[in-house]
CSV table of C-alpha atoms and ligand atoms in Angstrom, one decimal:
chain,number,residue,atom,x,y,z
A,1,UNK,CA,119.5,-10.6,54.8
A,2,UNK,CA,118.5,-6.9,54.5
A,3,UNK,CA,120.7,-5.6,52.0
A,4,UNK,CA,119.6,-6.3,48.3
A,5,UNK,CA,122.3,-7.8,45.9
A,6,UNK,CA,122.1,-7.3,42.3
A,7,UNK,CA,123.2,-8.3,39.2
A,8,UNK,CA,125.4,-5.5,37.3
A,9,UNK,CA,126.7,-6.8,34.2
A,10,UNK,CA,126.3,-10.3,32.5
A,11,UNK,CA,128.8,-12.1,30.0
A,12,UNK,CA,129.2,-15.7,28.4
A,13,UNK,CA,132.2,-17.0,26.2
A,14,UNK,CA,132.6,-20.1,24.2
A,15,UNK,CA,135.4,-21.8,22.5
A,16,UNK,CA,134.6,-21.4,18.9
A,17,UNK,CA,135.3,-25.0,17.7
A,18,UNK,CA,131.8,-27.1,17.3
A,19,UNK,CA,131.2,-30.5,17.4
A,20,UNK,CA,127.7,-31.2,16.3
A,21,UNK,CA,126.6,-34.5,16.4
A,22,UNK,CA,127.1,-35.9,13.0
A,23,UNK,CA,130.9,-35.2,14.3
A,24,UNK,CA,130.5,-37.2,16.9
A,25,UNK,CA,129.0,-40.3,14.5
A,26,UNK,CA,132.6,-40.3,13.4
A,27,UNK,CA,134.3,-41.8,16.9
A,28,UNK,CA,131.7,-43.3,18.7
A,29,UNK,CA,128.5,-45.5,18.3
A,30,UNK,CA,126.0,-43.1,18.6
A,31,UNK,CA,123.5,-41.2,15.7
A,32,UNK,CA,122.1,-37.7,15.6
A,33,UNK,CA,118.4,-39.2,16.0
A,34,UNK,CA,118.9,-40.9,19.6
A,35,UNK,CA,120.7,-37.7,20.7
A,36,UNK,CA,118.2,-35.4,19.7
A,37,UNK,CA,115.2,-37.0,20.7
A,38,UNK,CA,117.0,-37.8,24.1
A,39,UNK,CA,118.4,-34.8,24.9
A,40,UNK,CA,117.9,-32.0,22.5
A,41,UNK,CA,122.0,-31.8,22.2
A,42,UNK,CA,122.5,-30.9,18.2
A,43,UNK,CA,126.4,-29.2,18.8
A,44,UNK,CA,128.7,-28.4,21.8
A,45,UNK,CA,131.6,-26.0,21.9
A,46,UNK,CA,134.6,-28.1,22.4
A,47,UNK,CA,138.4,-26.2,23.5
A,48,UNK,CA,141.0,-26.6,21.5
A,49,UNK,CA,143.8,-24.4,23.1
A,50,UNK,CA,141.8,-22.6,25.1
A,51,UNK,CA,141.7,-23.4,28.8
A,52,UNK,CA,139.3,-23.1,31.4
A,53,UNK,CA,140.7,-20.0,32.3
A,54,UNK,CA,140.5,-18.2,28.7
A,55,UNK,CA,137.2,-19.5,28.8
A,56,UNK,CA,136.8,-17.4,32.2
A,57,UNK,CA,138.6,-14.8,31.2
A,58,UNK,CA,136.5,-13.8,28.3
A,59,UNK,CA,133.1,-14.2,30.1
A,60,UNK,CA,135.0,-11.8,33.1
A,61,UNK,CA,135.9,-9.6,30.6
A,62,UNK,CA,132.3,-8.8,29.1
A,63,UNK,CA,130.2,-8.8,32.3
A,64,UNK,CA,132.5,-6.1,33.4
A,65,UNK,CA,132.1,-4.4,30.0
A,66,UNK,CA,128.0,-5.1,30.5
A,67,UNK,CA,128.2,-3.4,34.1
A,68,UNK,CA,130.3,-0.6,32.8
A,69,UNK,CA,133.0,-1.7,35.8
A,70,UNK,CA,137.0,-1.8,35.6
A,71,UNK,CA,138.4,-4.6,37.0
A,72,UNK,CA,140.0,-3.1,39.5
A,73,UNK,CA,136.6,-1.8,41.5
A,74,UNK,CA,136.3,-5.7,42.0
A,75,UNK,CA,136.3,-6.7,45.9
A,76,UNK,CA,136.1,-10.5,45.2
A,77,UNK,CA,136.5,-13.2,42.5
A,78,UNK,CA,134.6,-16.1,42.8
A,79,UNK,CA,134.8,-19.1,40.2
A,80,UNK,CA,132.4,-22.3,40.4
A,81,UNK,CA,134.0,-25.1,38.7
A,82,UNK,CA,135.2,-28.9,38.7
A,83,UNK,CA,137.4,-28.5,35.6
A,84,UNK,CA,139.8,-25.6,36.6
A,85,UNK,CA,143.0,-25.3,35.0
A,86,UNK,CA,144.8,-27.1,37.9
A,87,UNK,CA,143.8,-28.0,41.5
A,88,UNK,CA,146.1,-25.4,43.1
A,89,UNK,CA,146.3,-22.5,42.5
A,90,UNK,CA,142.4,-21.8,42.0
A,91,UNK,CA,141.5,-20.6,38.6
A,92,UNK,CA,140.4,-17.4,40.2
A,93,UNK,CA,143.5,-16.4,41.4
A,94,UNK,CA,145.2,-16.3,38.3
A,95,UNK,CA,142.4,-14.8,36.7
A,96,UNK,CA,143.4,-11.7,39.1
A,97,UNK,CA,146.8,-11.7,37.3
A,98,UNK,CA,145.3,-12.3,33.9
A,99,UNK,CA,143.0,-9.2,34.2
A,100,UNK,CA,145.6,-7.0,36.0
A,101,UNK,CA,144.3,-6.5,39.6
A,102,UNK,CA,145.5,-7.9,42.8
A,103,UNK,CA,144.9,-7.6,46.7
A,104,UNK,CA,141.2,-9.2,45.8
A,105,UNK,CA,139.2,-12.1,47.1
A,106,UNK,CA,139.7,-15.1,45.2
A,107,UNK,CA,138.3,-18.3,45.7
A,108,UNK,CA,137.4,-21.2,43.9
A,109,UNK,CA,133.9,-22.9,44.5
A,110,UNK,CA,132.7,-26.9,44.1
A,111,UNK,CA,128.9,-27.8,43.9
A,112,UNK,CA,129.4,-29.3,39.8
A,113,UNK,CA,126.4,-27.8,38.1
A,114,UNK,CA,124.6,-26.1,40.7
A,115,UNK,CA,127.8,-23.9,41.4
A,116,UNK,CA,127.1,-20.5,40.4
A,117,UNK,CA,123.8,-20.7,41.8
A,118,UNK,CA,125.4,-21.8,45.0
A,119,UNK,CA,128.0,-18.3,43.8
A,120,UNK,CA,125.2,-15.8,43.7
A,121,UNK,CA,124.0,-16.3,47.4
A,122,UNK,CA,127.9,-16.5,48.6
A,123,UNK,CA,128.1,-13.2,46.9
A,124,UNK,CA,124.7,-12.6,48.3
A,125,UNK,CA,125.7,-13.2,51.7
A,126,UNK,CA,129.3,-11.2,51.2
A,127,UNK,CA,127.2,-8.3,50.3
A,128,UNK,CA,124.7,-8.3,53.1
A,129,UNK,CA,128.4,-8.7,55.2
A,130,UNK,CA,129.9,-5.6,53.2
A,131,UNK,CA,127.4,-3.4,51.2
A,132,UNK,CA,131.0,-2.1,49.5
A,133,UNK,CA,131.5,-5.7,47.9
A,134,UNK,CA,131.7,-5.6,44.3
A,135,UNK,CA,131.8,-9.3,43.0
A,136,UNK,CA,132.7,-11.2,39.9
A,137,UNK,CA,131.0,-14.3,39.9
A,138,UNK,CA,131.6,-17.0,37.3
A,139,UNK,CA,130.3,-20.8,36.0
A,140,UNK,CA,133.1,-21.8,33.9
A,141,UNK,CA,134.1,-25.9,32.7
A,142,UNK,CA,136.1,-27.5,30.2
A,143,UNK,CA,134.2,-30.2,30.4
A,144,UNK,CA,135.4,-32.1,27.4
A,145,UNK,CA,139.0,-32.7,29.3
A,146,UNK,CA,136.9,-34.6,31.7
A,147,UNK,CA,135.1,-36.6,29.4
A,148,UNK,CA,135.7,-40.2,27.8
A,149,UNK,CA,135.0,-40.4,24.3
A,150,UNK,CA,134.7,-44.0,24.4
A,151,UNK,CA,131.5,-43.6,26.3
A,152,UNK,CA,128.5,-42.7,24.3
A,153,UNK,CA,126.5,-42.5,27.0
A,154,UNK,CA,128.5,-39.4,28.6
A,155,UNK,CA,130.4,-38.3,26.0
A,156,UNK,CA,127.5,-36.8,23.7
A,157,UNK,CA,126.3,-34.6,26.3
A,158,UNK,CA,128.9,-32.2,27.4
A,159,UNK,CA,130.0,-28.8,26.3
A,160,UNK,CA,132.7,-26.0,27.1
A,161,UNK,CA,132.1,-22.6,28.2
A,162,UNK,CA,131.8,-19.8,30.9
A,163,UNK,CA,129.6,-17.2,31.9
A,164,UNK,CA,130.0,-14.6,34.5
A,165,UNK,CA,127.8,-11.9,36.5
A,166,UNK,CA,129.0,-8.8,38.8
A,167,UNK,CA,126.8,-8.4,42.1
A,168,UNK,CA,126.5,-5.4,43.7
A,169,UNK,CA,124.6,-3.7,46.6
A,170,UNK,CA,121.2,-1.9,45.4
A,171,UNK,CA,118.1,-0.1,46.2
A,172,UNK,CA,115.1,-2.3,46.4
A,173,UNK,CA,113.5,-1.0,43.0
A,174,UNK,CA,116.6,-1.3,40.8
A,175,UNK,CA,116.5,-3.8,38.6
A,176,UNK,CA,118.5,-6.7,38.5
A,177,UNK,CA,117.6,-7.5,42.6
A,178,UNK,CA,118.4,-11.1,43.6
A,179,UNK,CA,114.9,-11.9,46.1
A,180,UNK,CA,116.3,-15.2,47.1
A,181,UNK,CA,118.5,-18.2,46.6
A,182,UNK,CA,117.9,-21.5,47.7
A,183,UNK,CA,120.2,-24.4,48.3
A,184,UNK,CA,120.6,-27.4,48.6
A,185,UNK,CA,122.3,-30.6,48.8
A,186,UNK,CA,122.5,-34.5,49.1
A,187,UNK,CA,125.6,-36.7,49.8
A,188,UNK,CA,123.7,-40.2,49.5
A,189,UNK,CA,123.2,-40.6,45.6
A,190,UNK,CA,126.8,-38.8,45.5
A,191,UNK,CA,128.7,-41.4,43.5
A,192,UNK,CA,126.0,-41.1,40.5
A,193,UNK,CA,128.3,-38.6,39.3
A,194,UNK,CA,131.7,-38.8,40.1
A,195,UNK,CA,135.3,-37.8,38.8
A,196,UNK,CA,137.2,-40.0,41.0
A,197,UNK,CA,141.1,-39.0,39.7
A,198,UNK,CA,143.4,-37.2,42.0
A,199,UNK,CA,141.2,-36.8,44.5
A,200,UNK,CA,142.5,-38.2,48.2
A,201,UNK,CA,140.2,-41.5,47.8
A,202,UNK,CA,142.4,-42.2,44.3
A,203,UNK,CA,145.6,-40.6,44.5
A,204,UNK,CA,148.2,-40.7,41.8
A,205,UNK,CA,151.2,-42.7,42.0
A,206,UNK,CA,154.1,-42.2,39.8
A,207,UNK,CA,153.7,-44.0,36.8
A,208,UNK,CA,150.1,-44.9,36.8
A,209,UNK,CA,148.3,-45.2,33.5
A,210,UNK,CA,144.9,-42.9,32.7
A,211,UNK,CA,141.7,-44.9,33.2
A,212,UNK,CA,138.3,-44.6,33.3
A,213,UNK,CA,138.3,-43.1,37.1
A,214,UNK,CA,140.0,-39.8,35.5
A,215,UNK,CA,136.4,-39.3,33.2
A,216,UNK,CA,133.3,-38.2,34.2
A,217,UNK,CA,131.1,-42.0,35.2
A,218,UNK,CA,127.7,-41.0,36.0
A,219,UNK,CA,124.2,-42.9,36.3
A,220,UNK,CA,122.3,-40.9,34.2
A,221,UNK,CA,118.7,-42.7,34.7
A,222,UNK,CA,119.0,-42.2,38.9
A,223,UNK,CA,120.2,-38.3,37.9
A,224,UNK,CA,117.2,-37.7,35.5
A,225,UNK,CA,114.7,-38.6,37.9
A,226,UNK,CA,116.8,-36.2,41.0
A,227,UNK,CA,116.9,-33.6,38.7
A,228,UNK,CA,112.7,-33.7,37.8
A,229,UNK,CA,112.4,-34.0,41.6
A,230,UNK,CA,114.8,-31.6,43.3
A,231,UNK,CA,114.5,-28.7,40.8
A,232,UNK,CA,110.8,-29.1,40.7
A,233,UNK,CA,110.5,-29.2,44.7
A,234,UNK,CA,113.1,-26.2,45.4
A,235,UNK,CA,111.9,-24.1,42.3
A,236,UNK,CA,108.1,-24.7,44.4
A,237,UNK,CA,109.1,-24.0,47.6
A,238,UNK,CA,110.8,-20.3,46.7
A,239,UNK,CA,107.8,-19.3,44.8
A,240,UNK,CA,106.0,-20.2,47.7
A,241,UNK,CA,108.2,-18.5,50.3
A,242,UNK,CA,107.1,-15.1,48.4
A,243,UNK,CA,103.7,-15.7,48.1
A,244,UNK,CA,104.4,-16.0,44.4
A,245,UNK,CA,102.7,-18.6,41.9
A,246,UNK,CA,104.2,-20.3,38.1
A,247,UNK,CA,101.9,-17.3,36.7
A,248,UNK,CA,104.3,-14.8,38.3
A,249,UNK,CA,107.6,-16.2,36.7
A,250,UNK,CA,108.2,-14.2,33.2
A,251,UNK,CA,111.0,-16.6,32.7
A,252,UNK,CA,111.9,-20.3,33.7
A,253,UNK,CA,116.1,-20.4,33.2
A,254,UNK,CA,116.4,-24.3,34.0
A,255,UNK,CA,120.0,-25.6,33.9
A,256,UNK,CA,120.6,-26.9,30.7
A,257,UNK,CA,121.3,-30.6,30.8
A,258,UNK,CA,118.7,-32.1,28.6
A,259,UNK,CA,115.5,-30.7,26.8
A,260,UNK,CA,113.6,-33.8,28.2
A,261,UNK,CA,114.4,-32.4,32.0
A,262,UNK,CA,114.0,-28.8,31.1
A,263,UNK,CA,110.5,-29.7,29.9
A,264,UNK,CA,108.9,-31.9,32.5
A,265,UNK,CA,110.3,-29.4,35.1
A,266,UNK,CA,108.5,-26.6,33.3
A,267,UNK,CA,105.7,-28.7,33.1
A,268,UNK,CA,105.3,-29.9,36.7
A,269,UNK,CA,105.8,-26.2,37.7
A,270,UNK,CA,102.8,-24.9,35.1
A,271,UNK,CA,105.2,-22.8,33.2
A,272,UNK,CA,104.0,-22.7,29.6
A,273,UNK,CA,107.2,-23.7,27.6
A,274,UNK,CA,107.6,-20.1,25.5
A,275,UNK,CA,108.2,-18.7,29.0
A,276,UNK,CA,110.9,-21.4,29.4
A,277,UNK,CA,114.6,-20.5,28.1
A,278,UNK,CA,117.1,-23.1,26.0
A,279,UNK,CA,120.3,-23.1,24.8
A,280,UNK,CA,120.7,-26.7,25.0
A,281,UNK,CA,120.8,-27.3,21.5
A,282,UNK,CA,123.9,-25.5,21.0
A,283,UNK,CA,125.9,-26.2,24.0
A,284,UNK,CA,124.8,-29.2,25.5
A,285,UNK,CA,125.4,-29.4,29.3
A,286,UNK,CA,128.2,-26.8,30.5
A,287,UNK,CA,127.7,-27.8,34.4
A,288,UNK,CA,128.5,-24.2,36.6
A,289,UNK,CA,128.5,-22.7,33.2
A,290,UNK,CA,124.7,-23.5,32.2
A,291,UNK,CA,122.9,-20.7,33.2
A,292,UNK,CA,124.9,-17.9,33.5
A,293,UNK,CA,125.5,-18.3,29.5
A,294,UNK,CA,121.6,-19.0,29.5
A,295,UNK,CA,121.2,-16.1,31.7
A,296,UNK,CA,123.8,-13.8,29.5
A,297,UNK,CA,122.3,-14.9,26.2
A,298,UNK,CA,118.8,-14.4,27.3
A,299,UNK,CA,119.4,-10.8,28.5
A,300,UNK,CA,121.4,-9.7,25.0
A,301,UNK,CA,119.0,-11.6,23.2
A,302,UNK,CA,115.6,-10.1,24.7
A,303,UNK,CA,114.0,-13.2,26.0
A,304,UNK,CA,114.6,-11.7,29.6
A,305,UNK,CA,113.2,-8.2,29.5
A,306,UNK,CA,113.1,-5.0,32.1
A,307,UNK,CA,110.6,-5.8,34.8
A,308,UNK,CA,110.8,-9.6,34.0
A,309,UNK,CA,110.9,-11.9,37.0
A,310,UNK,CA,113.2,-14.7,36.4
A,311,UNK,CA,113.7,-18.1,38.0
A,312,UNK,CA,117.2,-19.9,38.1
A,313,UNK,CA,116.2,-23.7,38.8
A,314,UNK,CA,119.8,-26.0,38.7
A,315,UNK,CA,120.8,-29.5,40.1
A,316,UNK,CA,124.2,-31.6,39.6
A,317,UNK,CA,127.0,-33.8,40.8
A,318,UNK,CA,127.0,-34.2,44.8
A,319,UNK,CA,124.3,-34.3,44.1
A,320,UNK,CA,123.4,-30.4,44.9
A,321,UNK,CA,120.3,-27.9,43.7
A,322,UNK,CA,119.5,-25.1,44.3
A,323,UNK,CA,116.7,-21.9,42.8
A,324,UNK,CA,117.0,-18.3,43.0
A,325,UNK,CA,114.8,-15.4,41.5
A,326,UNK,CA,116.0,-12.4,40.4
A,327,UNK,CA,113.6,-9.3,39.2
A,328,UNK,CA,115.3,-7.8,36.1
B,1,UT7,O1,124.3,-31.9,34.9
B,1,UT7,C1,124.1,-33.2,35.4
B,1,UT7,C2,124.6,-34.2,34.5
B,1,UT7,N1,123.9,-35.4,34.2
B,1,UT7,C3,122.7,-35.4,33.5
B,1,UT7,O2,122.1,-34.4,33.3
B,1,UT7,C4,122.2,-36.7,33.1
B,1,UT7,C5,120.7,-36.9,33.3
B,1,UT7,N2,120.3,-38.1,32.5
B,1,UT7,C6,120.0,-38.0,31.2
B,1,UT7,O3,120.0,-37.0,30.6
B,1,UT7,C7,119.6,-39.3,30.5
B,1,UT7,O4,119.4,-40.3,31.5
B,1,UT7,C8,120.6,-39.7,29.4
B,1,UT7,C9,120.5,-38.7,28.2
B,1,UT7,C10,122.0,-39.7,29.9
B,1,UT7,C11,120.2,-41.1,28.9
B,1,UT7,O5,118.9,-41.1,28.4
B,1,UT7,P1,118.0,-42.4,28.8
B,1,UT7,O6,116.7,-42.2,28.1
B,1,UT7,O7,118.0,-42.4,30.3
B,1,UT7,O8,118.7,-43.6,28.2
B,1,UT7,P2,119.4,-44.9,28.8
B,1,UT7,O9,120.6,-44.5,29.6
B,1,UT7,O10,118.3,-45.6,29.6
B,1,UT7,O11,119.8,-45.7,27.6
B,1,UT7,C12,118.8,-46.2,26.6
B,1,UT7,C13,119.6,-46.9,25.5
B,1,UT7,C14,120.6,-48.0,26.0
B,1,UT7,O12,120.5,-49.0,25.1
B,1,UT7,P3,119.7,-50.4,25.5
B,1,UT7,O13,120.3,-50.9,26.8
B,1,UT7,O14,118.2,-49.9,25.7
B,1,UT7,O15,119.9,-51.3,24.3
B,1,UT7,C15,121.9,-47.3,25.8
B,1,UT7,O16,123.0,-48.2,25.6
B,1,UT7,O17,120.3,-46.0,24.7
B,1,UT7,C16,121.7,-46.4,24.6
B,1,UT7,N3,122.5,-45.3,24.5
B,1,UT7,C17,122.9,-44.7,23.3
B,1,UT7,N4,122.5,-45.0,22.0
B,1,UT7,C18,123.0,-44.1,21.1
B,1,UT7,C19,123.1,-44.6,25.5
B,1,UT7,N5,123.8,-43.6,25.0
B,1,UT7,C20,123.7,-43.6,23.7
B,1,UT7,C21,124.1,-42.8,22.6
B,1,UT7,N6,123.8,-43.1,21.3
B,1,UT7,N7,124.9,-41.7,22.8
C-alpha cells in the first residue's frame, strides 16, 4: 500500500438503559461476585426501542461532527455487524437514507467481533484504490436481541452499542495514520460461537417456534484460550513487522470481552496495564462495536494523546483476529 489512510473523526453511542449486574440477579442464576471476578462486566447498555441502526446512526453522526465532515463528502459506508436491523437490506444502506445522502458505497461487513478491524484495512485498501475515498466506517450490535437470558453463561456478558470512524487519505506525518492492519481468520473452531437461525444450514419454516439456535451458543473456555493466543501472536507479529517493541506502544486498545483476557494479553505482550485501555466494566462485550467505542472514548477522554502510538488487538466468532496500529 503506498497511500496513508487516516483516521478523521471518531464517535460512540449507547442506548441509555443499564443493566448492571444486581439487575441481572433478578432473572437468572447468576451474582455480581462471579461476574466481576470472571469478567470485570459490572453494567451493559441494553436497547429498548432503539435499533441497531439508531445505535449506528448516532455514532455516524458524531464521528462526522469529530472530523468536521458533512455527510454528503462521504464516498462509502461500511458497517461491521452480525446484529443488523434485518438481513436485507444492509444496515448501511439505510443509514444513507437516515443521514440524507445517496449515490454512496454501502455495504455491510461479517467477521463478529473482529469486524471493524477487518473495516479499517477494507477502507484501507479502498483508499490506497482511490486517494478521493472518504469512508464511514462503523462496529455497531444489538447484541442483547441475540442473546438468551436463560443462559447465565452468555447472557451476563453482552452489551449494545456502536462506534464509528471516518478514514481519509493523508500525509505521512498527520496524525491519525493507520501503519498497518493485520488479519486473520480460522474456520476450524467456527462453531464455538455460533448464531445458527435463518441462516441457509437452519432455515425458517412457517410456523416454527424460537429456540435456542436463534441465541448466541458459544464455548467460552475453547474462545478464552483463542483469544490469549491469537491476539497475543498477531498483536507480536505487527510490532515486529515495524521493527517496533511492547515499549513503543503508548496504548494497548484490546477488544473488550473480559478483563481476564484483556489482562493476560497485555501481560504476555509486556505492556504495563496503565498503558492498557478498558471500558469493560461498563459495557461488557459489544463485538464490532468494542473498540471503536474504546477507541472514541479514549480519544475524548485523554487516555490516547497527540503523538501516541496505539495498538488495536481484537478476535471473535469465525473465529477471526486481527491488529492494527495507528499513530495519533
Ligand atoms: O467476543 C468473543 C465472545 N466470547 C468471549 O469472549 C468468551 C470468552 N470466554 C470467557 O470469557 C469465559 O470463558 C467465561 C466468562 C464465558 C466463563 O468463565 P470461565 O472461568 O471459563 O467459567 P466456566 O465456563 O468454566 O464456568 C465455571 C463455573 C461453572 O460452574 P461449575 O461447572 O464449575 O459448577 C458454570 O456453570 O461457573 C458457572 N457459571 C456461572 N456462575 C454464576 C457460568 N456462568 C455463570 C454465571 N454466574 N453467569
Amino acid at each position: 500500500m503506498s497511500t496513508f489512510s487516516h483516521v478523521r473523526g471518531l464517535g460512540f453511542h449507547v442506548p441509555e438503559r443499564i443493566y448492571t449486574n444486581a439487575d441481572l440477579e433478578k432473572f437468572v442464576d447468576t451474582n455480581d461476585e462471579w461476574i466481576t471476578t470472571r469478567t470485570g462486566i459490572k453494567q451493559r447498555h441494553v436497547v429498548e426501542d432503539e435499533t441497531c441502526l439508531d445505535l449506528v446512526y448516532g455514532a455516524s453522526v458524531k464521528a462526522l461532527a469529530d472530523a468536521n465532515m458533512d455527510a454528503d463528502e462521504l464516498t462509502h459506508v461500511i458497517i461491521a455487524t452480525f446484529t443488523g436491523d434485518m438481513p436485507v437490506p444492509a444496515t448501511s444502506c439505510v443509514l444513507l437514507e437516515r443521514l440524507g445522502i445517496k449515490n454512496k458505497v454501502a455495504m455491510d461487513l461479517s467477521a463478529a467481533c473482529s469486524g471493524f478491524v477487518y473495516a479499517i484495512e477494507v477502507a484501507r485498501a479502498l483508499i490506497n484504490l482511490d486517494p478521493s475515498a472518504k469512508i464511514l466506517i462503523c462496529g455497531a450490535e444489538v447484541l442483547t436481541s441475540r442473546v438468551n437470558w436463560e443462559d447465565r453463561s452468555t447472557c451476563v456478558l453482552f452489551g449494545d452499542g456502536a462506534g464509528a470512524a471516518i478514514l481519509t487519505a493523508g500525509t505521512e506525518e498527520e496524525p491519525g495514520r493507520v501503519l498497518d492492519t493485520l488479519l486473520s481468520a480460522d474456520g476450524k473452531p467456527a462453531l464455538n460461537l455460533t448464531i445458527k437461525d435463518s441462516g441457509s444450514a437452519h432455515p425458517y419454516r412457517l410456523g416454527d417456534t424460537v429456540g435456542k439456535e436463534n441465541f448466541i451458543e458459544m464455548q467460552g473456555r475453547e474462545i478464552y484460550k483463542h483469544a490469549v493466543r491469537s491476539m497475543t501472536a498477531i498483536s507480536t507479529e505487527i510490532l515486529a513487522k515495524h521493527g517496533l517493541c511492547a515499549d513503543d506502544v503508548d496504548v494497548l486498545l484490546p477488544h473488550q470481552a473480559n478483563m481476564r483476557i484483556i489482562g493476560a494479553v497485555g501481560k504476555k505482550l509486556g505492556v504495563p496495564e496503565e498503558k492498557v485501555f478498558v471500558n469493560v466494566d461498563k459495557y461488557g462485550n459489544t463485538s464490532a462495536a468494542s473498540i471503536p467505542i474504546a477507541l472514541a472514548e479514549a480519544k475524548e477522554s485523554g487516555f490516547i494523546k497527540n503523538g501516541d502510538l496505539v495498538l488495536l488487538t481484537t478476535f471473535g466468532g469465525g473465529l477471526t483476529w486481527g491488529a492494527s496500529l495507528i499513530r495519533f
